[in-house]
Coordinates of C-alpha atoms and ligand atoms in Angstrom, one line a residue:
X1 CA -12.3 4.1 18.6
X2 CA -11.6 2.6 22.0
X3 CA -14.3 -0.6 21.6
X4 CA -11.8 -2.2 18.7
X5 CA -8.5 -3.1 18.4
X6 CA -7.2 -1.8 15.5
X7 CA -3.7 -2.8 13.8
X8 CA -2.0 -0.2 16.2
X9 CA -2.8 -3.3 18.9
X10 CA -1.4 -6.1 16.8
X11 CA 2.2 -7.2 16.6
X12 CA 2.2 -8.5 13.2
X13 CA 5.8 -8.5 12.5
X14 CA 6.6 -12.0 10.9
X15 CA 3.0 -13.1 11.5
X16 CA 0.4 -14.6 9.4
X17 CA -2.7 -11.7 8.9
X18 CA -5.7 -13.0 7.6
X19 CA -7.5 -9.9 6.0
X20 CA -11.2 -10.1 5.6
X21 CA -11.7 -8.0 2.4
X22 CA -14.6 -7.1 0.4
X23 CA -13.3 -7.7 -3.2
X24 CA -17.1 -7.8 -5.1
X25 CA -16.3 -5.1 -7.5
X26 CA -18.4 -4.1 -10.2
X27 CA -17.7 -6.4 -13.6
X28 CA -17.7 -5.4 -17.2
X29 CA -16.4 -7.9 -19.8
X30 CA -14.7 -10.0 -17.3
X31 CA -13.1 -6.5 -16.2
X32 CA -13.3 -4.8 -12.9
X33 CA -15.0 -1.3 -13.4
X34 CA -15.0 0.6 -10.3
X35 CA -11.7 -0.4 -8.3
X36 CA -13.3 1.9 -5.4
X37 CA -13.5 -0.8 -3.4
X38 CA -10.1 -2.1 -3.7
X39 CA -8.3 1.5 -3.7
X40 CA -9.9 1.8 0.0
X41 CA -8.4 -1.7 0.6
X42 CA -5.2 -1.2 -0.2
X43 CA -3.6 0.8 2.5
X44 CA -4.6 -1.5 5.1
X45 CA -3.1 -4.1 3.0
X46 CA 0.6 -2.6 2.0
X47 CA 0.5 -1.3 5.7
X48 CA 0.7 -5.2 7.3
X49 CA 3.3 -5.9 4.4
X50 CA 5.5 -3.0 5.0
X51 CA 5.0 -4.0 9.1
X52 CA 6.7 -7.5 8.4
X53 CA 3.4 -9.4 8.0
X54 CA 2.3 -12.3 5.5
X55 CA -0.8 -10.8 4.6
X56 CA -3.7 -13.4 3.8
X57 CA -6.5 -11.9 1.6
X58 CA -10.0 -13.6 2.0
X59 CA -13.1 -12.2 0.5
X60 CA -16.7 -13.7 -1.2
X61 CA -17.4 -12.4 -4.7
X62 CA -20.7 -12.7 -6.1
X63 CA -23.2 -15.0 -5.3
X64 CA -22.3 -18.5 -6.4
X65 CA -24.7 -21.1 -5.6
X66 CA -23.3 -24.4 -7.1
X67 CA -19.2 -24.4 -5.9
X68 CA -16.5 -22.8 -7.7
X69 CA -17.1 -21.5 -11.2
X70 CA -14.8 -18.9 -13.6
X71 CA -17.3 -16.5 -13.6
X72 CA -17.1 -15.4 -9.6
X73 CA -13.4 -16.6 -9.4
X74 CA -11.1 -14.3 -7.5
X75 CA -8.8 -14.8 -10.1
X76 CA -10.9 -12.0 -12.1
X77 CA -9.9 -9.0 -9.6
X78 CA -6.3 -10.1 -9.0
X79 CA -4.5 -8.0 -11.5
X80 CA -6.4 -4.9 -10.3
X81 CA -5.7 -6.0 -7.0
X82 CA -2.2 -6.1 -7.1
X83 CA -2.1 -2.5 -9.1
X84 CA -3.8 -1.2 -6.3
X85 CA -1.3 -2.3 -3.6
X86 CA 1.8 -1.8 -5.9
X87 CA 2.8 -6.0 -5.9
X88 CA 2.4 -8.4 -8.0
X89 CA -0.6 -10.5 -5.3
X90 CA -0.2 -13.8 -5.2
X91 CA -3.5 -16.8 -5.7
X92 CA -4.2 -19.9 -3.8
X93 CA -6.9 -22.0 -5.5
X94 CA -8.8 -22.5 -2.2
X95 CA -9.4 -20.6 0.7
X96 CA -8.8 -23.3 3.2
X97 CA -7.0 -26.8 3.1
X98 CA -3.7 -27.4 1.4
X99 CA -4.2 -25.2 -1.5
X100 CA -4.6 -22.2 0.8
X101 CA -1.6 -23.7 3.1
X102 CA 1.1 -24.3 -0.1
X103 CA 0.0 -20.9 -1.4
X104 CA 0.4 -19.0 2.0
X105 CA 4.3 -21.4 2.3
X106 CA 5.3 -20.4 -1.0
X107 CA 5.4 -16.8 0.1
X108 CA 8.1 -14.8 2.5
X109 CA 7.0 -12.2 5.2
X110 CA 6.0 -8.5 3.6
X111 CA 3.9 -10.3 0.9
X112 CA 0.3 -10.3 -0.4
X113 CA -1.3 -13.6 -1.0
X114 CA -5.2 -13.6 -2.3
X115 CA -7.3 -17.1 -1.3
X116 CA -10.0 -18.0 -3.6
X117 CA -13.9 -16.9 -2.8
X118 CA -14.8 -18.0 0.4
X119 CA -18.5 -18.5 -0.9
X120 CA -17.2 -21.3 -3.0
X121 CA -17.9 -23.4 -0.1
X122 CA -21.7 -23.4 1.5
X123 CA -20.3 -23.7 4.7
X124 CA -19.2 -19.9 4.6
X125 CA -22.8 -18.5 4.8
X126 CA -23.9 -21.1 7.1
X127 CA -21.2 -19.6 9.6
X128 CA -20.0 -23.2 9.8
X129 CA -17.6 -23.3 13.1
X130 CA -15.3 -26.4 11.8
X131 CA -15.3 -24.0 8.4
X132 CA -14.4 -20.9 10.6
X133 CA -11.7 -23.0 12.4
X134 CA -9.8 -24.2 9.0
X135 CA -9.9 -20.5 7.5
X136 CA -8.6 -19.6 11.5
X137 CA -6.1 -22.6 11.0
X138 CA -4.2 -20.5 8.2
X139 CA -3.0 -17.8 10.1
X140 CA -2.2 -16.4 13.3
X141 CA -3.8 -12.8 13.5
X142 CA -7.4 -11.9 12.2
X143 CA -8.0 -8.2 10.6
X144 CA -11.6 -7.5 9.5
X145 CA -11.3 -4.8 6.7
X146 CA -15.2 -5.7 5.0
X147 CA -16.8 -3.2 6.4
X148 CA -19.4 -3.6 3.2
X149 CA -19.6 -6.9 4.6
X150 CA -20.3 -6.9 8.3
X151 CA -23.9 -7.4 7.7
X152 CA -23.3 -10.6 6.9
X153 CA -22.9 -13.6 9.7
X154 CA -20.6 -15.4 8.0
X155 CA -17.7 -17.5 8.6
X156 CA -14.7 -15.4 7.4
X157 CA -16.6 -11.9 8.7
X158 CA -18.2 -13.2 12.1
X159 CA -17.3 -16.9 12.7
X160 CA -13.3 -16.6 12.6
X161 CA -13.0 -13.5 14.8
X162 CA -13.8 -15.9 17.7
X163 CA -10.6 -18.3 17.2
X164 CA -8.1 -15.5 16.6
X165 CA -7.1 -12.3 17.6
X166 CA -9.0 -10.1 16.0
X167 CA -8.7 -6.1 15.0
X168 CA -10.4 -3.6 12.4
X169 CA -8.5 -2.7 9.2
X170 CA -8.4 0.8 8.5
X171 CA -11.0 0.9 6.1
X172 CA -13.4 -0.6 8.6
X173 CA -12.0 2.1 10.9
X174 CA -12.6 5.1 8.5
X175 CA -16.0 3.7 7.7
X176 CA -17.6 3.7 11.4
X177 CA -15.9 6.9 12.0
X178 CA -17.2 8.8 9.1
X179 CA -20.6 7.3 9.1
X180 CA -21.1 7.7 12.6
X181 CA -20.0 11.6 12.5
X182 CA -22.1 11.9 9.3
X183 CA -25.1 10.3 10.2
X184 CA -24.9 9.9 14.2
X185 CA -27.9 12.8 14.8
X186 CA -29.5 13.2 11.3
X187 CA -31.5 16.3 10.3
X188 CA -34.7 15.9 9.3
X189 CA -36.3 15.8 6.9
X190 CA -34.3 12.3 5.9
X191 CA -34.7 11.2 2.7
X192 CA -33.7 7.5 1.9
X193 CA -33.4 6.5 -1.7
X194 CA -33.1 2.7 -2.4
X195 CA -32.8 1.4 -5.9
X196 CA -30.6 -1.3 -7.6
X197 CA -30.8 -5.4 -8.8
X198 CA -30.7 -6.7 -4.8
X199 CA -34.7 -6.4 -3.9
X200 CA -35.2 -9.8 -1.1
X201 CA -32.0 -9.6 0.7
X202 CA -32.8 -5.3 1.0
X203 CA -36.7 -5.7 1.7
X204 CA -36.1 -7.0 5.7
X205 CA -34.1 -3.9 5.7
X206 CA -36.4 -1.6 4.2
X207 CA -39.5 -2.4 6.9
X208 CA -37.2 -1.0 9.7
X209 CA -36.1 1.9 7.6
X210 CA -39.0 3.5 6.9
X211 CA -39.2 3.8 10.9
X212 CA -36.2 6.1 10.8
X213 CA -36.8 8.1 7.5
X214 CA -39.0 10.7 6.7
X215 CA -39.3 9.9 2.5
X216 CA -38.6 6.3 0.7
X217 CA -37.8 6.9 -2.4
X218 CA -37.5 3.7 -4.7
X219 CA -36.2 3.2 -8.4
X220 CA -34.4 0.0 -9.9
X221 CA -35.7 -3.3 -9.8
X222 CA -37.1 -2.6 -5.9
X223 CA -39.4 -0.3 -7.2
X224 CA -40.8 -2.5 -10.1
X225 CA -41.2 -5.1 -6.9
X226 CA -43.8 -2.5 -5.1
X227 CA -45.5 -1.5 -8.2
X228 CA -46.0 -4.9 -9.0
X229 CA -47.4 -5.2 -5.4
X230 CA -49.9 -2.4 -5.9
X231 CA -51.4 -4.4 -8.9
X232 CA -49.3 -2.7 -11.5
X233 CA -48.4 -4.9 -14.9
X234 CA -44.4 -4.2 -14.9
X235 CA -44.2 -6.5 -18.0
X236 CA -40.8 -8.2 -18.6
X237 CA -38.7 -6.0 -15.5
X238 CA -36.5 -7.1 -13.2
X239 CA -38.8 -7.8 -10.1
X240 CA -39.2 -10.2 -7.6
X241 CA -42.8 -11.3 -8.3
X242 CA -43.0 -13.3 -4.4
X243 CA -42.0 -10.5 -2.6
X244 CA -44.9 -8.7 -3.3
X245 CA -46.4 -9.6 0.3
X246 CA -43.6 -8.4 2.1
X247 CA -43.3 -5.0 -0.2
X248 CA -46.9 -4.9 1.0
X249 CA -46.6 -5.0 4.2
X250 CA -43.3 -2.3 4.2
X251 CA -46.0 0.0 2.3
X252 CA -48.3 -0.8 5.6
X253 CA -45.4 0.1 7.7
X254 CA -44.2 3.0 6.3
X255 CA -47.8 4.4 6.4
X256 CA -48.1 3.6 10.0
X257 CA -45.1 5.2 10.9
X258 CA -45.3 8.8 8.6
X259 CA -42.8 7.8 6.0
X260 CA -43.7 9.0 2.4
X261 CA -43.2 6.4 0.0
X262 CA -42.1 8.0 -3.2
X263 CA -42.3 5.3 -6.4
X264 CA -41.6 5.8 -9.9
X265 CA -44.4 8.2 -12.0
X266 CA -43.1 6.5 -15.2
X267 CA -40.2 4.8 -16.9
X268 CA -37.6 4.8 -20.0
X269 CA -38.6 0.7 -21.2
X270 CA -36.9 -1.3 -23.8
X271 CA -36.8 -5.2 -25.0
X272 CA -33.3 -5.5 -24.8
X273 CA -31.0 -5.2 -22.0
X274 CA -28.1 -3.6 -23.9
X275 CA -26.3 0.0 -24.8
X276 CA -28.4 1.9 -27.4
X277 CA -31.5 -0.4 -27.3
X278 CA -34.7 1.0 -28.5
X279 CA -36.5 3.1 -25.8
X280 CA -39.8 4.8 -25.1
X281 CA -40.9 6.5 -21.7
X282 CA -44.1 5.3 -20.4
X283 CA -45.8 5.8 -17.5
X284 CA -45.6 3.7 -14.9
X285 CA -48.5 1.6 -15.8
X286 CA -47.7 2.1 -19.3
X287 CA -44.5 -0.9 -19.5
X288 CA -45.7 -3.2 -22.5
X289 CA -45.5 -7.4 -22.0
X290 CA -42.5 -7.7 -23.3
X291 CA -40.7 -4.4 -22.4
X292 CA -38.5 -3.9 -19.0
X293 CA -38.4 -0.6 -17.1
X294 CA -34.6 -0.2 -17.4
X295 CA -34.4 3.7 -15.7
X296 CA -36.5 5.9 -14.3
X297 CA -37.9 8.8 -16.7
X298 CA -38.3 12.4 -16.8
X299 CA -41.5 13.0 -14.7
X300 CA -40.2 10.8 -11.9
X301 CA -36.9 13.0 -12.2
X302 CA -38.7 16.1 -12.0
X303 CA -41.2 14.2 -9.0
X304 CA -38.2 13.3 -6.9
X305 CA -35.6 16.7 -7.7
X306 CA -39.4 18.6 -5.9
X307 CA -39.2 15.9 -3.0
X308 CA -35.9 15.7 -2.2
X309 CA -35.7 19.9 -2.1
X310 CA -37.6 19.2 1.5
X311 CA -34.8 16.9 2.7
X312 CA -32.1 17.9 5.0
X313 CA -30.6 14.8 5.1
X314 CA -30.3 12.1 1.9
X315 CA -28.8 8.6 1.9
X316 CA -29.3 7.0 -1.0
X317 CA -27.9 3.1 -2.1
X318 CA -28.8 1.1 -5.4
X319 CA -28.8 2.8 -8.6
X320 CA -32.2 4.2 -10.0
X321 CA -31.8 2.5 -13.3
X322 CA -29.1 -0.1 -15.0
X323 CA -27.0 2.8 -15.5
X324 CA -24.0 0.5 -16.8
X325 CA -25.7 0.7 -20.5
X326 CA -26.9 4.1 -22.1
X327 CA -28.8 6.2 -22.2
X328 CA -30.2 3.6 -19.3
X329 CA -27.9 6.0 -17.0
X330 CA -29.8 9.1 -17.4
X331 CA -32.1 8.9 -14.4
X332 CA -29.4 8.3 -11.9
X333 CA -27.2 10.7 -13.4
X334 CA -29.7 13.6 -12.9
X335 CA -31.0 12.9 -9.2
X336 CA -27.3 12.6 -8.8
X337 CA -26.6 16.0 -10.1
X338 CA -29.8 17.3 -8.2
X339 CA -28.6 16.1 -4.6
X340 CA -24.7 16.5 -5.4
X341 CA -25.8 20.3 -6.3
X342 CA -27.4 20.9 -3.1
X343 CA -24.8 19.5 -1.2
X344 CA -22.4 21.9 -2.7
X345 CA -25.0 24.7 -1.9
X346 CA -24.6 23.7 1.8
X347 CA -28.2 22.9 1.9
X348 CA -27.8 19.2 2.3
X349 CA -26.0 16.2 3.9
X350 CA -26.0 13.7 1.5
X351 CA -24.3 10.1 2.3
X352 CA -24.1 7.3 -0.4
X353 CA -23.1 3.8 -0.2
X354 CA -22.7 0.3 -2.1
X355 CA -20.5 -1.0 -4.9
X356 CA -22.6 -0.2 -8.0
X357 CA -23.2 3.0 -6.3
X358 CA -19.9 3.9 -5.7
X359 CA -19.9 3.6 -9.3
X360 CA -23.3 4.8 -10.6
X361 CA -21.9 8.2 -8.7
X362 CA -18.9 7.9 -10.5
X363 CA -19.8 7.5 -13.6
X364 CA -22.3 10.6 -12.9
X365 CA -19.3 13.0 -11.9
X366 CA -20.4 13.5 -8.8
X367 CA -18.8 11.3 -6.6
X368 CA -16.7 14.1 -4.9
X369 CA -19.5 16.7 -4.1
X370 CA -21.7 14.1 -1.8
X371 CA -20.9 14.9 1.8
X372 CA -19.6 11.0 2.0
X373 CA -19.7 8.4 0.0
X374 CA -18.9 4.7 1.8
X375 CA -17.6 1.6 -0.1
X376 CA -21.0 -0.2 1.7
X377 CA -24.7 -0.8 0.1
X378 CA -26.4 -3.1 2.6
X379 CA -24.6 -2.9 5.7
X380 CA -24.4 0.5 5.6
X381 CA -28.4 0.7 5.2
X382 CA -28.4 -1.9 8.2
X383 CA -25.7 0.7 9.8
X384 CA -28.3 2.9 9.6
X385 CA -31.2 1.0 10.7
X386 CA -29.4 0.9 14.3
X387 CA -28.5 -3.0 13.9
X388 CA -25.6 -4.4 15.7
X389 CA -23.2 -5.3 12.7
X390 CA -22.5 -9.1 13.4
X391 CA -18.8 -8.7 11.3
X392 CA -18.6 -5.3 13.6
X393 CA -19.6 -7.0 17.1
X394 CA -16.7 -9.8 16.4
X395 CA -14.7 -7.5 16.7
X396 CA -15.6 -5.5 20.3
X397 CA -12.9 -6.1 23.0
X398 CA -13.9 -8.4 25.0
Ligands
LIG401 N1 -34.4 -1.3 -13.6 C1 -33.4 -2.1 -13.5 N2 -33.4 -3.2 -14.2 C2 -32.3 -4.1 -14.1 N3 -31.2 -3.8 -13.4 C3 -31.2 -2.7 -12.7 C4 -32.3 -1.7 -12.7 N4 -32.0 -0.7 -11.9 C5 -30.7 -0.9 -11.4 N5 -30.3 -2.1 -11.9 C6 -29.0 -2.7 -11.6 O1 -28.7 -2.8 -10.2 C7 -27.4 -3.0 -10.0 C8 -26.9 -2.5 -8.7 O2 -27.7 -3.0 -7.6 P1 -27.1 -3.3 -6.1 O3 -28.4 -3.6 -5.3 O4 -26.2 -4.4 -6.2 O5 -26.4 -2.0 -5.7 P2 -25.1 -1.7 -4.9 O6 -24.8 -0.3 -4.9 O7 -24.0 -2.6 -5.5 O8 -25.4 -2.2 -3.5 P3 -24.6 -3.4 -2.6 O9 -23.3 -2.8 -2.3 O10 -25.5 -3.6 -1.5 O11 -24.5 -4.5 -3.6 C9 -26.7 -2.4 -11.2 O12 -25.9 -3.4 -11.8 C10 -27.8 -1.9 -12.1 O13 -27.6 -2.2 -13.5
LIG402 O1 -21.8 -5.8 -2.3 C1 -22.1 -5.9 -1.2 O2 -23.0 -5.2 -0.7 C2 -21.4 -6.8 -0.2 O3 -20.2 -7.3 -0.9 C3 -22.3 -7.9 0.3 O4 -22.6 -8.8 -0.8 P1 -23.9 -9.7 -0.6 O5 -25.1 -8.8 -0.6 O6 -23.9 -10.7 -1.8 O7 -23.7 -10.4 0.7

């Protein structure tokens, strides 16, 4: 990879490394449940310690709208973090200022310090530059290791690349390598399957990926979001009612431009979002007032396992149901099974991405027989889209 420096360019002995992680894991009772995302981390990490370096851990986690609360602290991923790296990881309270200085002091060379959510401050998505300076002002060296993150112009992936020297992690390395080897020249047919809770911040994404794919297929709450579009009643489901002009116009879009647009035939609904809840299948214009579409059901199983048997290529990111609870899992699991069987039959490329994903698969048992499955859900779907990465472009050489 000759357009980045990498670590292999860095001197880092004795230096300050901030590391741009991307530490929004999957939560279960205040637990982490799929440490894929910090396993892939790690090396990168215990690589800059073993090499002499003060390694400075940055990274948002959820979406917090109002300043710091407990519930999207980084505090909640520290103990996995430092299993994953073999070190007991120490916090600072703040990612900039004097919390984040005193944290980073207290520490000798060869250590692992982890800064509080850099969404805690508003400035961070506004790609503040005084904001970019005062995370810059921490350290001496600048590794981006978020690929899952690049999408985003933000002030510790974009905006503090351009006051430090700056270099790819390794996981950011393996990423674009594997992706681009993976997906570089597709064959067609290309199936893209989009599901999961993120619907507006996908949608943009979605009207220039139906240029590229041949099928859209679309569970989770983005498919409630185009049924409710087309006129359909999707009762109490996760959707995002004033989107439905936008999901229009991507339905306009992928017509124009030969995509099939595959939605759901019907649904497994229930009252209550929790394990064992009391479930029906319906079809799709069958989900009662009060009843959410919490997985896809059996006909749109059987629908999609005959669609995606024409695909040569499937990439697939956001879970087709809220596969954390059972038997809400069951959908996912079986197109899971369906394309992680073909891909062992050699009749298939199949690529997956994004943190619930990573875990959805996972939890499926089939997250070793996809052809690749990346730590990234919307950047790699931007990847894919042909969009300059802004957290990616930092980093060229200049
Ligand atoms: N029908 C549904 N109703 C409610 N929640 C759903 C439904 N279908 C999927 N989900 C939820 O979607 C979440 C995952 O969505 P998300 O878009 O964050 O995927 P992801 O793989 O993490 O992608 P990214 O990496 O971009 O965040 C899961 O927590 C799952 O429970
Ligand atoms: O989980 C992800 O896809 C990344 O961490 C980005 O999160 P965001 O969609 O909240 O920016």
């Amino acid at each position: 990879m000759t357009e980045f420096n990498t670590i292999d360019d860095l001197d880092v002995n004795g230096k300050t490394v901030l590391v741009r992680a991307d530490l929004n894991v999957p939560m279960q009772d205040g637990k982490v449940s799929d440490t894929t995302r910090i396993d892939r981390l790690a090396p990168t990490l215990t690589e800059l310690a073993k090499k002499g370096a003060k390694v400075v851990v940055l990274s948002h986690f959820g979406r917090p709208k109002n300043g710091p609360d407990a519930k999207n602290s980084l505090r909640n991923v520290l103990d996995a973090l430092s299993a994953a790296v073999g070190q007991t990881v120490a916090f600072g309270e703040d990612c900039v200022g004097d919390k984040a200085k005193a944290a980073i002091d207290g520490v000798q060379p060869g250590a692992i310090v982890l800064l509080e959510n850099t969404r805690f401050h508003a400035e961070e998505e506004k790609n503040d530059p005084a904001f970019a300076k005062q995370i810059a002002a921490l350290g001496d060296l600048y590794v981006n290791d978020a690929f899952s993150a690049a999408h985003r112009a933000h002030a510790s992936t974009e905006g503090v690349a351009q006051y430090l020297p700056a270099a790819a992690g390794r996981l950011m390395q393996a990423e674009l390598e594997a992706l681009t080897k993976a997906l570089e020249k597709p064959e067609r047919p290309v199936a893209a399957v989009v599901g999961g809770a993120k619907i507006s911040t996908k949608l943009d994404l979605l009207g220039n990926l139906v240029k590229k794919v041949d099928m859209l297929a679309l569970g989770g709450g983005m498919a409630n979001t185009f049924l409710y579009a087309q006129g359909v009643d999707v009762g109490a489901s996760l959707c995002e009612k004033d989107m439905a002009d936008q999901a229009r116009a991507i339905m306009e879009t992928a017509k124009a431009a030969n995509c099939e647009l595959l939605l759901p035939k019907d649904f497994i609904v229930a009252k209550e979002f929790k394990a064992g809840a009391a479930n029906r299948a319906v079809p799709a214009d069958g989900i009662g007032a009060d009843e959410m579409a919490l997985d896809v059901g059996p006909k749109t199983v059987e629908f999609l396992g005959l669609k995606l048997q024409g695909a040569k290529t499937v990439v697939w990111n956001g879970p087709l149901g809220a596969f954390e609870i059972q038997p809400f899992d069951a959908g996912t699991n079986a197109v899971a099974g369906l394309v992680a069987e073909r891909t062992s039959e050699g009749g298939l490329l199949s690529v997956a991405g994004g943190g619930d994903t990573v875990s959805a698969l996972a939890h499926a048992g089939v997250e070793e027989k996809f052809t690749y499955i990346s730590a990234a859900g919307g950047a790699f779907l931007e990847w894919l889209e042909g969009k300059d990465l802004p957290g990616v472009a930092a980093l060229k050489k200049k």
